Amino acid sequence: MKESYRIWPSETAQKLKNIMSIYDHKHLFNQGHYLYD
């Protein structure tokens, strides 16, 4: 997923991150395990 994230426009990536922040109650995405690892 790292490669696909890297080519996304910043605005799109930020919106997706915000959506995940809302629905990911355990904040796994916010800790960067999926987007930034």
C-alpha positions as MATLAB code, in Angstrom:
seq = 'MKESYRIWPSETAQKLKNIMSIYDHKHLFNQGHYLYD';
ca = [
       0.000    0.000    0.000;
       3.015    2.251    0.491;
       3.580    2.647   -3.241;
      -0.048    3.453   -4.054;
      -0.206    5.984   -1.223;
       2.921    7.690   -2.498;
       1.373    8.471   -5.893;
      -1.908    9.813   -4.533;
      -2.439   13.589   -4.625;
      -1.824   15.107   -1.198;
      -5.387   16.365   -0.890;
      -6.867   12.962   -1.692;
      -4.522   11.229    0.722;
      -5.401   13.692    3.484;
      -9.142   13.201    2.952;
      -8.713    9.430    3.055;
      -6.639    9.710    6.224;
      -9.357   11.837    7.813;
     -11.992    9.253    6.902;
      -9.894    6.456    8.380;
      -9.377    8.529   11.524;
     -13.142    8.683   11.958;
     -13.826    4.985   11.409;
     -10.655    3.423   12.792;
     -11.524    3.531   16.484;
      -8.248    1.907   17.482;
      -6.279    4.545   15.543;
      -4.116    1.931   13.830;
      -3.973    3.999   10.661;
      -3.149    7.167   12.575;
      -0.084    5.459   14.015;
       1.188    5.006   10.476;
       1.285    1.210   10.422;
      -0.452    1.098    7.056;
       0.246    4.431    5.382;
       3.786    5.246    6.411;
       5.471    2.009    7.423;
];
